[in-house]
Amino acid sequence: MQVFVRDNNIDQALRALKKKMQREGVFREMKLRKHYEKPSEKRVREKAKRSVAPASWPAKSCNARVCYR
């Protein structure tokens, strides 16, 4: 990862670096690797993450015989 410093403005370069790291998920990765996670815990976490339905999905509306999605 590379950030250019212009006019000796280190604050702006640091802000740009943090933004790039945030976009690429470096901070999230560091947080996950801070402590060891057992493989079984990792599977449970990933399974829970996948099972959450997006907010854009409408709720099921069920009739006496048919459920519509």
mmCIF file of N, CA and C in Angstrom:
data_model
loop_
_atom_site.group_PDB
_atom_site.id
_atom_site.type_symbol
_atom_site.label_atom_id
_atom_site.label_comp_id
_atom_site.label_asym_id
_atom_site.label_seq_id
_atom_site.Cartn_x
_atom_site.Cartn_y
_atom_site.Cartn_z
ATOM 1 N N MET A 1 0.847 -1.155 0.000
ATOM 2 C CA MET A 1 0.000 0.000 0.000
ATOM 3 C C MET A 1 0.904 1.233 0.000
ATOM 4 N N GLN A 2 0.546 2.210 -0.784
ATOM 5 C CA GLN A 2 1.417 3.351 -0.956
ATOM 6 C C GLN A 2 0.599 4.635 -0.914
ATOM 7 N N VAL A 3 1.109 5.614 -0.158
ATOM 8 C CA VAL A 3 0.481 6.924 -0.057
ATOM 9 C C VAL A 3 1.560 7.968 -0.269
ATOM 10 N N PHE A 4 1.283 8.955 -1.092
ATOM 11 C CA PHE A 4 2.246 10.002 -1.369
ATOM 12 C C PHE A 4 2.040 11.176 -0.415
ATOM 13 N N VAL A 5 3.147 11.741 0.051
ATOM 14 C CA VAL A 5 3.106 12.922 0.909
ATOM 15 C C VAL A 5 3.374 14.140 0.027
ATOM 16 N N ARG A 6 2.415 15.052 0.022
ATOM 17 C CA ARG A 6 2.554 16.244 -0.809
ATOM 18 C C ARG A 6 2.786 17.460 0.090
ATOM 19 N N ASP A 7 3.737 18.269 -0.268
ATOM 20 C CA ASP A 7 4.043 19.513 0.452
ATOM 21 C C ASP A 7 4.299 19.269 1.942
ATOM 22 N N ASN A 8 4.946 18.164 2.262
ATOM 23 C CA ASN A 8 5.259 17.800 3.649
ATOM 24 C C ASN A 8 4.025 17.781 4.549
ATOM 25 N N ASN A 9 2.882 17.465 3.989
ATOM 26 C CA ASN A 9 1.636 17.404 4.749
ATOM 27 C C ASN A 9 1.401 15.955 5.182
ATOM 28 N N ILE A 10 1.979 15.610 6.323
ATOM 29 C CA ILE A 10 1.906 14.231 6.807
ATOM 30 C C ILE A 10 0.515 13.895 7.316
ATOM 31 N N ASP A 11 -0.187 14.863 7.888
ATOM 32 C CA ASP A 11 -1.534 14.604 8.408
ATOM 33 C C ASP A 11 -2.480 14.155 7.303
ATOM 34 N N GLN A 12 -2.396 14.805 6.161
ATOM 35 C CA GLN A 12 -3.260 14.447 5.037
ATOM 36 C C GLN A 12 -2.891 13.060 4.500
ATOM 37 N N ALA A 13 -1.596 12.765 4.443
ATOM 38 C CA ALA A 13 -1.147 11.461 3.960
ATOM 39 C C ALA A 13 -1.589 10.352 4.922
ATOM 40 N N LEU A 14 -1.515 10.621 6.230
ATOM 41 C CA LEU A 14 -1.937 9.635 7.219
ATOM 42 C C LEU A 14 -3.435 9.372 7.114
ATOM 43 N N ARG A 15 -4.205 10.433 6.897
ATOM 44 C CA ARG A 15 -5.645 10.279 6.724
ATOM 45 C C ARG A 15 -5.958 9.430 5.491
ATOM 46 N N ALA A 16 -5.238 9.675 4.404
ATOM 47 C CA ALA A 16 -5.448 8.899 3.174
ATOM 48 C C ALA A 16 -5.079 7.433 3.389
ATOM 49 N N LEU A 17 -3.988 7.196 4.139
ATOM 50 C CA LEU A 17 -3.577 5.818 4.419
ATOM 51 C C LEU A 17 -4.630 5.093 5.249
ATOM 52 N N LYS A 18 -5.153 5.748 6.271
ATOM 53 C CA LYS A 18 -6.182 5.132 7.109
ATOM 54 C C LYS A 18 -7.434 4.807 6.293
ATOM 55 N N LYS A 19 -7.792 5.712 5.382
ATOM 56 C CA LYS A 19 -8.970 5.487 4.547
ATOM 57 C C LYS A 19 -8.773 4.277 3.635
ATOM 58 N N LYS A 20 -7.572 4.147 3.045
ATOM 59 C CA LYS A 20 -7.281 2.996 2.184
ATOM 60 C C LYS A 20 -7.319 1.698 2.980
ATOM 61 N N MET A 21 -6.738 1.733 4.181
ATOM 62 C CA MET A 21 -6.720 0.534 5.028
ATOM 63 C C MET A 21 -8.138 0.144 5.443
ATOM 64 N N GLN A 22 -8.972 1.123 5.723
ATOM 65 C CA GLN A 22 -10.356 0.859 6.101
ATOM 66 C C GLN A 22 -11.109 0.205 4.944
ATOM 67 N N ARG A 23 -10.914 0.735 3.731
ATOM 68 C CA ARG A 23 -11.594 0.190 2.554
ATOM 69 C C ARG A 23 -11.188 -1.244 2.272
ATOM 70 N N GLU A 24 -9.918 -1.572 2.491
ATOM 71 C CA GLU A 24 -9.433 -2.920 2.194
ATOM 72 C C GLU A 24 -9.675 -3.899 3.330
ATOM 73 N N GLY A 25 -10.187 -3.430 4.459
ATOM 74 C CA GLY A 25 -10.520 -4.327 5.558
ATOM 75 C C GLY A 25 -9.342 -4.716 6.421
ATOM 76 N N VAL A 26 -8.285 -3.936 6.423
ATOM 77 C CA VAL A 26 -7.088 -4.259 7.207
ATOM 78 C C VAL A 26 -7.393 -4.180 8.704
ATOM 79 N N PHE A 27 -8.147 -3.159 9.116
ATOM 80 C CA PHE A 27 -8.455 -2.999 10.531
ATOM 81 C C PHE A 27 -9.321 -4.143 11.041
ATOM 82 N N ARG A 28 -10.277 -4.575 10.244
ATOM 83 C CA ARG A 28 -11.133 -5.697 10.628
ATOM 84 C C ARG A 28 -10.303 -6.970 10.773
ATOM 85 N N GLU A 29 -9.386 -7.164 9.840
ATOM 86 C CA GLU A 29 -8.508 -8.335 9.874
ATOM 87 C C GLU A 29 -7.616 -8.310 11.115
ATOM 88 N N MET A 30 -7.093 -7.137 11.451
ATOM 89 C CA MET A 30 -6.248 -7.023 12.638
ATOM 90 C C MET A 30 -7.047 -7.331 13.899
ATOM 91 N N LYS A 31 -8.271 -6.869 13.944
ATOM 92 C CA LYS A 31 -9.121 -7.113 15.106
ATOM 93 C C LYS A 31 -9.414 -8.608 15.258
ATOM 94 N N LEU A 32 -9.661 -9.292 14.135
ATOM 95 C CA LEU A 32 -9.938 -10.724 14.194
ATOM 96 C C LEU A 32 -8.702 -11.531 14.605
ATOM 97 N N ARG A 33 -7.525 -11.091 14.210
ATOM 98 C CA ARG A 33 -6.297 -11.831 14.492
ATOM 99 C C ARG A 33 -5.649 -11.448 15.819
ATOM 100 N N LYS A 34 -6.269 -10.541 16.545
ATOM 101 C CA LYS A 34 -5.697 -10.100 17.820
ATOM 102 C C LYS A 34 -5.594 -11.263 18.802
ATOM 103 N N HIS A 35 -6.612 -12.114 18.811
ATOM 104 C CA HIS A 35 -6.621 -13.294 19.668
ATOM 105 C C HIS A 35 -6.873 -14.514 18.796
ATOM 106 N N TYR A 36 -6.381 -15.665 19.247
ATOM 107 C CA TYR A 36 -6.568 -16.901 18.496
ATOM 108 C C TYR A 36 -8.040 -17.280 18.501
ATOM 109 N N GLU A 37 -8.522 -17.705 17.352
ATOM 110 C CA GLU A 37 -9.897 -18.158 17.215
ATOM 111 C C GLU A 37 -9.884 -19.613 16.782
ATOM 112 N N LYS A 38 -10.512 -20.459 17.590
ATOM 113 C CA LYS A 38 -10.550 -21.875 17.250
ATOM 114 C C LYS A 38 -11.306 -22.075 15.937
ATOM 115 N N PRO A 39 -10.946 -23.106 15.171
ATOM 116 C CA PRO A 39 -11.642 -23.344 13.896
ATOM 117 C C PRO A 39 -13.148 -23.529 14.069
ATOM 118 N N SER A 40 -13.573 -24.166 15.156
ATOM 119 C CA SER A 40 -15.010 -24.349 15.374
ATOM 120 C C SER A 40 -15.697 -23.010 15.620
ATOM 121 N N GLU A 41 -15.041 -22.101 16.359
ATOM 122 C CA GLU A 41 -15.612 -20.774 16.595
ATOM 123 C C GLU A 41 -15.687 -19.981 15.291
ATOM 124 N N LYS A 42 -14.684 -20.154 14.444
ATOM 125 C CA LYS A 42 -14.664 -19.455 13.159
ATOM 126 C C LYS A 42 -15.820 -19.930 12.278
ATOM 127 N N ARG A 43 -16.057 -21.242 12.259
ATOM 128 C CA ARG A 43 -17.166 -21.782 11.469
ATOM 129 C C ARG A 43 -18.500 -21.237 11.962
ATOM 130 N N VAL A 44 -18.679 -21.194 13.279
ATOM 131 C CA VAL A 44 -19.930 -20.696 13.842
ATOM 132 C C VAL A 44 -20.127 -19.225 13.476
ATOM 133 N N ARG A 45 -19.062 -18.428 13.578
ATOM 134 C CA ARG A 45 -19.156 -17.002 13.265
ATOM 135 C C ARG A 45 -19.489 -16.789 11.793
ATOM 136 N N GLU A 46 -18.818 -17.521 10.904
ATOM 137 C CA GLU A 46 -19.069 -17.362 9.467
ATOM 138 C C GLU A 46 -20.462 -17.849 9.081
ATOM 139 N N LYS A 47 -20.921 -18.921 9.729
ATOM 140 C CA LYS A 47 -22.258 -19.425 9.446
ATOM 141 C C LYS A 47 -23.315 -18.413 9.883
ATOM 142 N N ALA A 48 -23.113 -17.791 11.030
ATOM 143 C CA ALA A 48 -24.056 -16.785 11.512
ATOM 144 C C ALA A 48 -24.056 -15.571 10.593
ATOM 145 N N LYS A 49 -22.886 -15.206 10.075
ATOM 146 C CA LYS A 49 -22.791 -14.054 9.178
ATOM 147 C C LYS A 49 -23.545 -14.317 7.878
ATOM 148 N N ARG A 50 -23.468 -15.554 7.375
ATOM 149 C CA ARG A 50 -24.142 -15.891 6.118
ATOM 150 C C ARG A 50 -25.647 -16.001 6.282
ATOM 151 N N SER A 51 -26.126 -16.399 7.469
ATOM 152 C CA SER A 51 -27.545 -16.679 7.640
ATOM 153 C C SER A 51 -28.387 -15.425 7.825
ATOM 154 N N VAL A 52 -27.770 -14.270 8.016
ATOM 155 C CA VAL A 52 -28.527 -13.033 8.198
ATOM 156 C C VAL A 52 -29.072 -12.581 6.853
ATOM 157 N N ALA A 53 -30.386 -12.387 6.793
ATOM 158 C CA ALA A 53 -31.026 -11.968 5.544
ATOM 159 C C ALA A 53 -30.830 -10.472 5.342
ATOM 160 N N PRO A 54 -30.548 -10.064 4.122
ATOM 161 C CA PRO A 54 -30.413 -8.624 3.851
ATOM 162 C C PRO A 54 -31.723 -7.884 4.121
ATOM 163 N N ALA A 55 -31.620 -6.630 4.465
ATOM 164 C CA ALA A 55 -32.800 -5.824 4.769
ATOM 165 C C ALA A 55 -33.674 -5.628 3.532
ATOM 166 N N SER A 56 -33.109 -5.817 2.351
ATOM 167 C CA SER A 56 -33.877 -5.608 1.128
ATOM 168 C C SER A 56 -34.862 -6.744 0.860
ATOM 169 N N TRP A 57 -34.683 -7.899 1.532
ATOM 170 C CA TRP A 57 -35.615 -9.000 1.338
ATOM 171 C C TRP A 57 -36.904 -8.701 2.069
ATOM 172 N N PRO A 58 -38.044 -8.850 1.394
ATOM 173 C CA PRO A 58 -39.316 -8.615 2.102
ATOM 174 C C PRO A 58 -39.620 -9.772 3.050
ATOM 175 N N ALA A 59 -40.388 -9.486 4.054
ATOM 176 C CA ALA A 59 -40.787 -10.530 5.003
ATOM 177 C C ALA A 59 -41.766 -11.474 4.308
ATOM 178 N N LYS A 60 -41.842 -12.702 4.790
ATOM 179 C CA LYS A 60 -42.777 -13.662 4.214
ATOM 180 C C LYS A 60 -44.196 -13.272 4.579
ATOM 181 N N SER A 61 -45.068 -13.356 3.618
ATOM 182 C CA SER A 61 -46.489 -13.162 3.902
ATOM 183 C C SER A 61 -47.164 -14.491 3.626
ATOM 184 N N CYS A 62 -47.739 -15.065 4.650
ATOM 185 C CA CYS A 62 -48.311 -16.407 4.527
ATOM 186 C C CYS A 62 -49.828 -16.360 4.518
ATOM 187 N N ASN A 63 -50.366 -17.110 3.602
ATOM 188 C CA ASN A 63 -51.786 -17.312 3.518
ATOM 189 C C ASN A 63 -52.079 -18.649 4.189
ATOM 190 N N ALA A 64 -53.294 -19.095 4.212
ATOM 191 C CA ALA A 64 -53.630 -20.366 4.838
ATOM 192 C C ALA A 64 -52.948 -21.521 4.092
ATOM 193 N N ARG A 65 -52.761 -21.396 2.779
ATOM 194 C CA ARG A 65 -52.202 -22.502 2.010
ATOM 195 C C ARG A 65 -50.840 -22.192 1.409
ATOM 196 N N VAL A 66 -50.569 -20.918 1.108
ATOM 197 C CA VAL A 66 -49.370 -20.580 0.337
ATOM 198 C C VAL A 66 -48.590 -19.471 1.043
ATOM 199 N N CYS A 67 -47.265 -19.604 1.048
ATOM 200 C CA CYS A 67 -46.408 -18.530 1.575
ATOM 201 C C CYS A 67 -45.724 -17.846 0.408
ATOM 202 N N TYR A 68 -45.805 -16.538 0.362
ATOM 203 C CA TYR A 68 -45.176 -15.757 -0.693
ATOM 204 C C TYR A 68 -43.956 -15.073 -0.133
ATOM 205 N N ARG A 69 -42.956 -14.947 -0.952
ATOM 206 C CA ARG A 69 -41.737 -14.270 -0.520
ATOM 207 C C ARG A 69 -41.546 -13.014 -1.311
#
